[in-house]
Every structure is written in C-alpha cells, then in structure tokens.
PDB file of C-alpha atoms in Angstrom:
ATOM      1  CA  MET G 984      -2.573 -32.332  14.134  1.00 62.00           C
ATOM      2  CA  LYS G 985      -4.123 -30.383  16.972  1.00 61.00           C
ATOM      3  CA  VAL G 986      -1.595 -27.414  16.295  1.00 53.00           C
ATOM      4  CA  ILE G 987      -2.442 -27.214  12.424  1.00 62.00           C
ATOM      5  CA  CYS G 988      -6.357 -27.036  13.455  1.00 47.00           C
ATOM      6  CA  LEU G 989      -5.595 -24.207  16.092  1.00 45.00           C
ATOM      7  CA  ILE G 990      -3.533 -22.327  13.505  1.00 55.00           C
ATOM      8  CA  CYS G 991      -6.454 -22.739  10.675  1.00 44.00           C
ATOM      9  CA  ALA G 992      -9.136 -21.736  13.325  1.00 45.00           C
ATOM     10  CA  VAL G 993      -7.088 -18.566  14.237  1.00 39.00           C
ATOM     11  CA  ALA G 994      -6.440 -17.753  10.422  1.00 43.00           C
ATOM     12  CA  VAL G 995     -10.173 -17.955  10.080  1.00 39.00           C
ATOM     13  CA  ILE G 996     -10.734 -15.647  12.727  1.00 43.00           C
ATOM     14  CA  ILE G 997      -8.586 -12.986  11.717  1.00 42.00           C
ATOM     15  CA  ALA G 998      -9.800 -13.369   8.301  1.00 43.00           C
ATOM     16  CA  PHE G 999     -13.481 -12.512   9.479  1.00 44.00           C
ATOM     17  CA  ASN G1000     -12.537  -9.764  11.834  1.00 42.00           C
ATOM     18  CA  SER G1001     -10.347  -7.893   9.060  1.00 41.00           C
ATOM     19  CA  ALA G1002     -13.687  -7.722   6.925  1.00 44.00           C
ATOM     20  CA  ALA G1003     -15.166  -5.327   9.528  1.00 45.00           C
ATOM     21  CA  PHE G1004     -13.629  -2.544   7.907  1.00 50.00           C
ATOM     22  CA  ALA G1005     -13.188  -3.604   4.366  1.00 65.00           C
ATOM     23  CA  ASP G1006     -11.718  -1.708   1.375  1.00 86.00           C
ATOM     24  CA  SER G1007     -13.655  -3.732  -1.048  1.00 90.00           C
ATOM     25  CA  MET G1008     -16.679  -5.965  -1.175  1.00 90.00           C
ATOM     26  CA  MET G1009     -17.985  -8.416  -3.714  1.00 93.00           C
ATOM     27  CA  CYS G1010     -21.559  -7.683  -4.840  1.00 92.00           C
ATOM     28  CA  HIS G1011     -23.920  -9.534  -7.251  1.00 89.00           C
ATOM     29  CA  LYS G1012     -22.411  -7.786 -10.113  1.00 93.00           C
ATOM     30  CA  GLY G1013     -19.082  -7.101  -9.183  1.00 94.00           C
ATOM     31  CA  VAL G1014     -16.611  -5.852  -6.652  1.00 95.00           C
ATOM     32  CA  VAL G1015     -16.838  -2.212  -5.087  1.00 96.00           C
ATOM     33  CA  ARG G1016     -13.797  -0.535  -3.655  1.00 96.00           C
ATOM     34  CA  SER G1017     -13.301   2.385  -1.471  1.00 96.00           C
ATOM     35  CA  GLY G1018     -12.999   5.444  -4.158  1.00 96.00           C
ATOM     36  CA  ASP G1019     -15.782   3.940  -6.203  1.00 97.00           C
ATOM     37  CA  SER G1020     -18.560   6.283  -6.939  1.00 97.00           C
ATOM     38  CA  ALA G1021     -22.187   5.833  -5.653  1.00 96.00           C
ATOM     39  CA  SER G1022     -23.325   5.284  -9.173  1.00 97.00           C
ATOM     40  CA  GLN G1023     -20.822   2.492  -9.416  1.00 97.00           C
ATOM     41  CA  VAL G1024     -21.931   0.948  -6.288  1.00 97.00           C
ATOM     42  CA  LEU G1025     -25.579   1.091  -7.180  1.00 97.00           C
ATOM     43  CA  ASP G1026     -24.786  -0.549 -10.632  1.00 96.00           C
ATOM     44  CA  LYS G1027     -22.811  -3.208  -8.986  1.00 96.00           C
ATOM     45  CA  CYS G1028     -24.863  -3.931  -5.726  1.00 96.00           C
ATOM     46  CA  GLY G1029     -28.185  -2.557  -6.684  1.00 96.00           C
ATOM     47  CA  LYS G1030     -30.551  -0.910  -4.146  1.00 96.00           C
ATOM     48  CA  PRO G1031     -29.516  -0.622  -0.566  1.00 96.00           C
ATOM     49  CA  VAL G1032     -31.885  -1.813   2.137  1.00 96.00           C
ATOM     50  CA  HIS G1033     -31.790   1.362   4.030  1.00 95.00           C
ATOM     51  CA  LYS G1034     -30.310   5.170   3.069  1.00 95.00           C
ATOM     52  CA  THR G1035     -29.273   7.884   5.434  1.00 94.00           C
ATOM     53  CA  ARG G1036     -28.296  11.279   4.594  1.00 92.00           C
ATOM     54  CA  ASP G1037     -25.987  13.675   7.022  1.00 85.00           C
ATOM     55  CA  ASP G1038     -23.977  16.568   6.398  1.00 77.00           C
ATOM     56  CA  THR G1039     -20.325  16.553   8.137  1.00 72.00           C
ATOM     57  CA  ALA G1040     -18.946  19.257  10.243  1.00 76.00           C
ATOM     58  CA  ASP G1041     -16.957  20.811   7.654  1.00 80.00           C
ATOM     59  CA  GLY G1042     -19.990  20.909   5.063  1.00 78.00           C
ATOM     60  CA  LYS G1043     -19.356  17.807   3.235  1.00 80.00           C
ATOM     61  CA  SER G1044     -22.513  15.473   2.235  1.00 85.00           C
ATOM     62  CA  ALA G1045     -22.324  12.327   3.553  1.00 93.00           C
ATOM     63  CA  GLU G1046     -24.604   9.159   3.056  1.00 95.00           C
ATOM     64  CA  THR G1047     -24.612   5.877   4.565  1.00 96.00           C
ATOM     65  CA  TRP G1048     -26.167   2.852   2.450  1.00 96.00           C
ATOM     66  CA  THR G1049     -27.157  -0.201   4.174  1.00 96.00           C
ATOM     67  CA  TYR G1050     -26.743  -3.568   2.255  1.00 95.00           C
ATOM     68  CA  LYS G1051     -27.191  -7.270   3.262  1.00 93.00           C
ATOM     69  CA  ILE G1052     -24.697  -9.143   1.839  1.00 89.00           C
ATOM     70  CA  ARG G1053     -24.260 -12.867   2.101  1.00 86.00           C
ATOM     71  CA  GLY G1054     -26.526 -12.881   5.536  1.00 88.00           C
ATOM     72  CA  SER G1055     -24.799  -9.941   6.906  1.00 90.00           C
ATOM     73  CA  TYR G1056     -25.733  -6.193   7.085  1.00 94.00           C
ATOM     74  CA  ARG G1057     -23.120  -3.856   6.208  1.00 94.00           C
ATOM     75  CA  ASP G1058     -22.893   0.113   5.995  1.00 95.00           C
ATOM     76  CA  PHE G1059     -21.256   1.811   2.920  1.00 95.00           C
ATOM     77  CA  TYR G1060     -20.105   5.363   4.058  1.00 95.00           C
ATOM     78  CA  PHE G1061     -19.842   7.914   1.100  1.00 95.00           C
ATOM     79  CA  GLU G1062     -18.599  11.418   1.137  1.00 92.00           C
ATOM     80  CA  ARG G1063     -19.407  13.554  -1.721  1.00 91.00           C
ATOM     81  CA  GLY G1064     -20.552  10.675  -3.690  1.00 94.00           C
ATOM     82  CA  VAL G1065     -17.437   8.859  -3.257  1.00 96.00           C
ATOM     83  CA  LEU G1066     -17.605   5.435  -1.194  1.00 96.00           C
ATOM     84  CA  LYS G1067     -15.023   5.924   1.591  1.00 95.00           C
ATOM     85  CA  VAL G1068     -15.317   2.699   3.921  1.00 94.00           C
ATOM     86  CA  ILE G1069     -17.496  -0.366   4.232  1.00 94.00           C
ATOM     87  CA  ARG G1070     -18.165  -1.487   7.665  1.00 93.00           C
ATOM     88  CA  ASP G1071     -19.835  -4.466   9.160  1.00 89.00           C
ATOM     89  CA  LYS G1072     -23.171  -3.339  10.671  1.00 82.00           C
ATOM     90  CA  THR G1073     -22.893  -5.912  13.752  1.00 66.00           C
ATOM     91  CA  LEU G1074     -19.739  -4.346  14.889  1.00 52.00           C
ATOM     92  CA  THR G1075     -20.805  -0.467  14.629  1.00 46.00           C
TER      93      THR G1075
END
C-alpha cells in the first residue's frame, strides 16, 4: 500500500512540475494554447493583472501578460501578438 501511495505522490509532483511551462491553460471562458492570438487569450481569460511590453533583439514586438489563475500567477508571453509560452510565475 505504501508503494502505491509513493507512486501516486510522485505522479502528482511530476504533473505539477510539467505545468511550469505549459502549452495550454484553462481560463474561465475556455482553453488557451500556444499559437492563439492575443485577442483570443483576452476573450477567454479576460484582462490580465499586469502587462509589460518589450522589443526583442531582432525587432519583434513582445509582451508578457500576467494572470492569476487558480491561486497562482502565470506569465503569458507573446511575440507579434501570438501566444508563445505560458510560465508559472513562481518559477521564473
């Protein structure tokens, strides 16, 4: 029985760690994925709690939108208005 509990605990830890760099995220109006436009993310997740805008070294426009989802802060990184990656804010 202890072995089964240990296996379950390890599975939960792996699941939470893999969410640190997620390809998708469930928002209150649907799932957003890498490749979605900024307007799609705004429609599904609403207004972010914080936005920052930067330009990359190669001249691409980039933005980071921070959301609080299920009690955790997550950064949504966009290049040229397209969602590239979602990161758990506590690990960045």
